[in-house]
CSV table of C-alpha atoms in Angstrom, one decimal:
chain,number,residue,atom,x,y,z
A,1,UNK,CA,14.1,12.9,13.8
A,2,UNK,CA,12.3,10.7,11.3
A,3,UNK,CA,9.5,8.2,11.4
A,4,UNK,CA,10.1,4.5,10.5
A,5,UNK,CA,7.7,1.7,9.7
A,6,UNK,CA,8.6,-1.9,9.6
A,7,UNK,CA,6.4,-4.0,7.3
A,8,UNK,CA,6.3,-7.7,8.2
A,9,UNK,CA,6.2,-10.7,6.0
A,10,UNK,CA,3.2,-12.9,5.1
A,11,UNK,CA,1.4,-14.3,8.1
A,12,UNK,CA,4.0,-13.0,10.6
A,13,UNK,CA,2.6,-11.1,13.6
A,14,UNK,CA,3.9,-7.6,14.3
A,15,UNK,CA,5.6,-8.8,17.4
A,16,UNK,CA,8.0,-10.7,15.2
A,17,UNK,CA,9.7,-7.4,14.3
A,18,UNK,CA,9.8,-5.7,17.7
A,19,UNK,CA,13.6,-5.8,17.7
A,20,UNK,CA,13.7,-3.9,14.4
A,21,UNK,CA,11.5,-1.1,15.8
A,22,UNK,CA,13.8,-0.9,18.8
A,23,UNK,CA,16.9,-0.7,16.6
A,24,UNK,CA,15.3,2.1,14.5
A,25,UNK,CA,14.3,4.0,17.6
A,26,UNK,CA,17.9,3.8,18.7
A,27,UNK,CA,18.9,5.3,15.3
A,28,UNK,CA,16.7,8.3,15.8
A,29,UNK,CA,13.3,7.3,14.5
A,30,UNK,CA,9.8,7.1,15.9
A,31,UNK,CA,9.2,3.5,14.9
A,32,UNK,CA,6.3,1.1,14.6
A,33,UNK,CA,5.5,-2.2,13.0
A,34,UNK,CA,2.7,-3.1,10.6
A,35,UNK,CA,1.8,-6.7,10.0
A,36,UNK,CA,0.8,-8.0,6.6
A,37,UNK,CA,-3.0,-7.9,6.3
A,38,UNK,CA,-3.3,-11.0,4.1
A,39,UNK,CA,-4.4,-14.5,4.9
A,40,UNK,CA,-4.1,-18.0,3.5
A,41,UNK,CA,-7.2,-17.5,1.4
A,42,UNK,CA,-6.2,-14.2,-0.2
A,43,UNK,CA,-3.1,-12.0,-0.2
A,44,UNK,CA,-3.5,-8.4,0.8
A,45,UNK,CA,-3.4,-6.1,-2.2
A,46,UNK,CA,-0.2,-4.2,-2.7
A,47,UNK,CA,-1.9,-0.7,-2.8
A,48,UNK,CA,-3.9,-1.5,0.4
A,49,UNK,CA,-0.7,-2.6,2.1
A,50,UNK,CA,1.2,0.5,1.1
A,51,UNK,CA,-1.7,2.7,2.2
A,52,UNK,CA,-1.7,1.0,5.6
A,53,UNK,CA,2.1,1.6,6.0
A,54,UNK,CA,1.7,5.3,5.2
A,55,UNK,CA,-1.3,5.8,7.4
A,56,UNK,CA,0.7,4.2,10.3
A,57,UNK,CA,3.6,6.5,9.6
A,58,UNK,CA,1.4,9.5,9.7
A,59,UNK,CA,-0.2,8.4,13.0
A,60,UNK,CA,3.1,7.8,14.6
A,61,UNK,CA,4.5,11.1,13.4
A,62,UNK,CA,1.5,13.0,14.7
A,63,UNK,CA,1.6,11.3,18.1
A,64,UNK,CA,5.3,12.3,18.4
A,65,UNK,CA,4.7,15.9,17.3
A,66,UNK,CA,6.6,15.5,14.0
A,67,UNK,CA,5.6,17.5,11.0
A,68,UNK,CA,4.2,16.2,7.7
A,69,UNK,CA,7.7,16.6,6.2
A,70,UNK,CA,9.5,14.5,8.7
A,71,UNK,CA,11.6,12.0,6.7
A,72,UNK,CA,10.4,8.4,6.3
A,73,UNK,CA,12.4,5.2,6.8
A,74,UNK,CA,10.8,2.0,5.6
A,75,UNK,CA,12.0,-1.5,6.5
A,76,UNK,CA,10.3,-4.6,5.0
A,77,UNK,CA,10.8,-8.3,5.2
A,78,UNK,CA,9.7,-10.8,2.6
A,79,UNK,CA,6.5,-9.6,1.1
A,80,UNK,CA,6.7,-6.6,3.4
A,81,UNK,CA,9.7,-5.4,1.4
A,82,UNK,CA,7.5,-5.2,-1.7
A,83,UNK,CA,4.9,-3.3,0.3
A,84,UNK,CA,7.6,-0.8,1.4
A,85,UNK,CA,8.6,-0.1,-2.1
A,86,UNK,CA,5.0,0.6,-3.1
A,87,UNK,CA,4.6,2.8,0.0
A,88,UNK,CA,7.8,4.7,-0.8
A,89,UNK,CA,6.5,5.4,-4.4
A,90,UNK,CA,3.2,6.7,-3.0
A,91,UNK,CA,4.6,8.7,0.0
A,92,UNK,CA,4.1,12.4,0.3
A,93,UNK,CA,6.9,12.5,2.9
A,94,UNK,CA,10.5,12.5,1.7
A,95,UNK,CA,11.7,8.9,1.9
A,96,UNK,CA,15.1,8.9,3.6
A,97,UNK,CA,16.0,5.2,3.3
A,98,UNK,CA,14.7,1.8,2.3
A,99,UNK,CA,15.8,-1.4,3.9
A,100,UNK,CA,14.6,-4.6,2.2
A,101,UNK,CA,15.2,-7.9,4.0
A,102,UNK,CA,15.2,-10.9,1.7
A,103,UNK,CA,12.5,-9.2,-0.5
A,104,UNK,CA,9.9,-11.3,-2.3
A,105,UNK,CA,8.4,-10.0,-5.5
A,106,UNK,CA,5.7,-11.7,-7.7
A,107,UNK,CA,4.3,-14.9,-6.3
A,108,UNK,CA,1.4,-17.3,-7.1
A,109,UNK,CA,-0.9,-15.8,-4.5
A,110,UNK,CA,0.1,-12.2,-5.4
A,111,UNK,CA,1.5,-11.9,-8.9
A,112,UNK,CA,2.0,-8.1,-8.6
A,113,UNK,CA,5.5,-6.7,-8.9
A,114,UNK,CA,7.2,-3.9,-7.1
A,115,UNK,CA,10.1,-3.7,-9.5
A,116,UNK,CA,8.6,-1.0,-11.7
A,117,UNK,CA,8.0,1.1,-8.7
A,118,UNK,CA,11.6,0.5,-7.5
A,119,UNK,CA,12.9,1.6,-10.8
A,120,UNK,CA,11.1,4.9,-10.3
A,121,UNK,CA,12.6,5.3,-6.9
A,122,UNK,CA,16.1,3.9,-7.5
A,123,UNK,CA,17.8,7.1,-8.5
A,124,UNK,CA,16.5,9.0,-5.5
A,125,UNK,CA,16.1,6.7,-2.5
A,126,UNK,CA,19.1,5.2,-0.7
A,127,UNK,CA,18.3,1.5,-0.5
A,128,UNK,CA,19.9,-1.4,1.3
A,129,UNK,CA,19.0,-5.0,0.4
A,130,UNK,CA,19.8,-8.1,2.5
A,131,UNK,CA,19.4,-11.4,0.8
A,132,UNK,CA,19.3,-15.0,2.2
A,133,UNK,CA,21.2,-17.3,-0.1
A,134,UNK,CA,20.5,-20.6,1.7
A,135,UNK,CA,17.4,-22.8,1.4
A,136,UNK,CA,16.0,-25.0,-1.4
A,137,UNK,CA,14.0,-22.4,-3.2
A,138,UNK,CA,11.0,-23.3,-1.1
A,139,UNK,CA,10.2,-19.8,0.0
A,140,UNK,CA,12.2,-17.3,-2.0
A,141,UNK,CA,13.8,-17.8,-5.4
A,142,UNK,CA,16.5,-15.4,-4.4
A,143,UNK,CA,14.4,-12.5,-5.4
A,144,UNK,CA,16.8,-10.2,-3.6
A,145,UNK,CA,18.9,-10.4,-6.7
A,146,UNK,CA,16.1,-9.0,-8.9
A,147,UNK,CA,15.9,-6.0,-6.5
A,148,UNK,CA,19.6,-5.6,-6.5
A,149,UNK,CA,19.8,-5.7,-10.3
A,150,UNK,CA,17.3,-2.8,-10.5
A,151,UNK,CA,19.3,-0.8,-8.1
A,152,UNK,CA,22.5,-1.5,-9.9
A,153,UNK,CA,21.2,0.4,-12.9
A,154,UNK,CA,20.5,3.5,-10.8
A,155,UNK,CA,22.7,6.2,-9.3
A,156,UNK,CA,21.2,6.2,-5.8
A,157,UNK,CA,23.3,5.0,-2.8
A,158,UNK,CA,22.8,1.3,-2.4
A,159,UNK,CA,24.1,-1.5,-0.3
A,160,UNK,CA,23.7,-5.3,-0.9
A,161,UNK,CA,24.5,-7.8,1.9
A,162,UNK,CA,24.2,-11.5,1.0
A,163,UNK,CA,23.9,-13.9,3.9
A,164,UNK,CA,25.2,-17.1,2.4
A,165,UNK,CA,24.0,-19.4,5.2
A,166,UNK,CA,20.7,-17.8,6.0
A,167,UNK,CA,17.1,-18.9,5.2
A,168,UNK,CA,14.2,-16.7,4.4
A,169,UNK,CA,12.4,-16.7,7.8
A,170,UNK,CA,15.5,-16.4,9.9
A,171,UNK,CA,15.1,-12.6,10.1
A,172,UNK,CA,12.1,-12.7,12.5
A,173,UNK,CA,12.4,-12.4,16.2
A,174,UNK,CA,11.2,-15.9,17.1
A,175,UNK,CA,10.8,-18.3,14.1
A,176,UNK,CA,9.4,-21.0,16.4
A,177,UNK,CA,6.4,-18.9,17.1
A,178,UNK,CA,5.4,-18.5,13.5
A,179,UNK,CA,2.0,-20.1,12.6
A,180,UNK,CA,3.8,-21.8,9.7
A,181,UNK,CA,7.5,-22.3,9.0
A,182,UNK,CA,7.9,-23.9,5.6
A,183,UNK,CA,11.2,-22.3,4.8
A,184,UNK,CA,14.5,-24.3,5.0
A,185,UNK,CA,16.9,-22.5,7.4
A,186,UNK,CA,20.5,-22.0,6.7
A,187,UNK,CA,23.4,-23.2,8.8
A,188,UNK,CA,23.8,-19.9,10.6
A,189,UNK,CA,21.7,-19.4,13.7
A,190,UNK,CA,18.6,-17.3,13.7
A,191,UNK,CA,20.2,-14.9,16.2
A,192,UNK,CA,23.3,-14.5,14.0
A,193,UNK,CA,21.2,-13.7,11.0
A,194,UNK,CA,19.1,-11.2,12.9
A,195,UNK,CA,22.2,-9.5,14.3
A,196,UNK,CA,23.3,-8.6,10.8
A,197,UNK,CA,19.8,-7.4,9.8
A,198,UNK,CA,19.4,-5.3,12.9
A,199,UNK,CA,22.8,-3.7,12.5
A,200,UNK,CA,22.2,-3.0,8.8
A,201,UNK,CA,18.8,-1.5,9.4
A,202,UNK,CA,20.0,0.8,12.2
A,203,UNK,CA,23.1,1.9,10.4
A,204,UNK,CA,21.3,2.7,7.1
A,205,UNK,CA,18.5,4.6,8.8
A,206,UNK,CA,20.9,6.4,11.2
A,207,UNK,CA,23.1,7.5,8.3
A,208,UNK,CA,20.1,8.8,6.3
A,209,UNK,CA,18.9,11.0,9.2
A,210,UNK,CA,22.2,12.5,10.1
A,211,UNK,CA,23.6,16.0,9.1
A,212,UNK,CA,25.8,14.5,6.4
A,213,UNK,CA,24.1,11.4,5.0
A,214,UNK,CA,26.6,10.8,2.3
A,215,UNK,CA,29.6,10.7,4.6
A,216,UNK,CA,27.6,8.7,7.2
A,217,UNK,CA,26.6,6.1,4.6
A,218,UNK,CA,30.2,5.5,3.7
A,219,UNK,CA,31.2,5.2,7.3
A,220,UNK,CA,28.2,2.8,8.0
A,221,UNK,CA,29.1,0.6,5.0
A,222,UNK,CA,32.7,0.4,6.0
A,223,UNK,CA,31.8,-0.4,9.6
A,224,UNK,CA,29.4,-3.2,8.5
A,225,UNK,CA,32.1,-4.7,6.2
A,226,UNK,CA,34.7,-4.6,9.0
A,227,UNK,CA,32.4,-6.0,11.7
A,228,UNK,CA,33.1,-9.6,12.6
A,229,UNK,CA,29.6,-11.0,12.4
A,230,UNK,CA,29.0,-14.6,13.5
A,231,UNK,CA,26.9,-15.1,10.3
A,232,UNK,CA,28.6,-15.4,6.9
A,233,UNK,CA,27.8,-12.1,5.0
A,234,UNK,CA,29.3,-10.4,2.1
A,235,UNK,CA,28.8,-6.7,1.3
A,236,UNK,CA,28.7,-4.7,-1.9
A,237,UNK,CA,28.2,-0.9,-1.8
A,238,UNK,CA,28.0,1.6,-4.6
A,239,UNK,CA,27.5,5.4,-5.2
A,240,UNK,CA,27.7,6.1,-1.5
């Protein structure tokens, strides 16, 4: 068994990612959600966010009776993806898998970048990236491609899924309950986008925790590519 933490996006409550914790639990993880600790006046520091993720992982593992060497799975959305990369770089636990949902890197409120840390991880940590290609650049300048480019130069197993008709905030459980929703949605429904993200997160985590991760990742990637999702998604896998 492993321990998984889902790091939410800016201003999104932890409840917005409950479905992801459930999917990860089904994949064999003790799972929890950590909300972004920033506010409108000031973004949470990257190191502080990463520390919070790792502390929550340790607490959940201890409560479940897991050892300090239990593998870690990190799933992050938006700015939470950047936090997960920083947490993986600082983790004392082995990081079994990263899942980055439409990741955001440097922004005006928080100009720090996770890409250098990702370069340090990229040849060791299997990473899946899902990108939302719709929208008018109002929330995410397709930063997922920057993360994918770093991974492409590495030898670690990696998976890129591009949702052509998805917007940045369509990954959360209930977009209408967000305190702000400035992002242009795509033509695919929120439920259809979330279906892809949940399936990818569970498959990538489950493969990493199995007895033969390499074989399981290949099977997971093939199953995702063959699955007739309602949302438009294209997949590219390498070094599985």
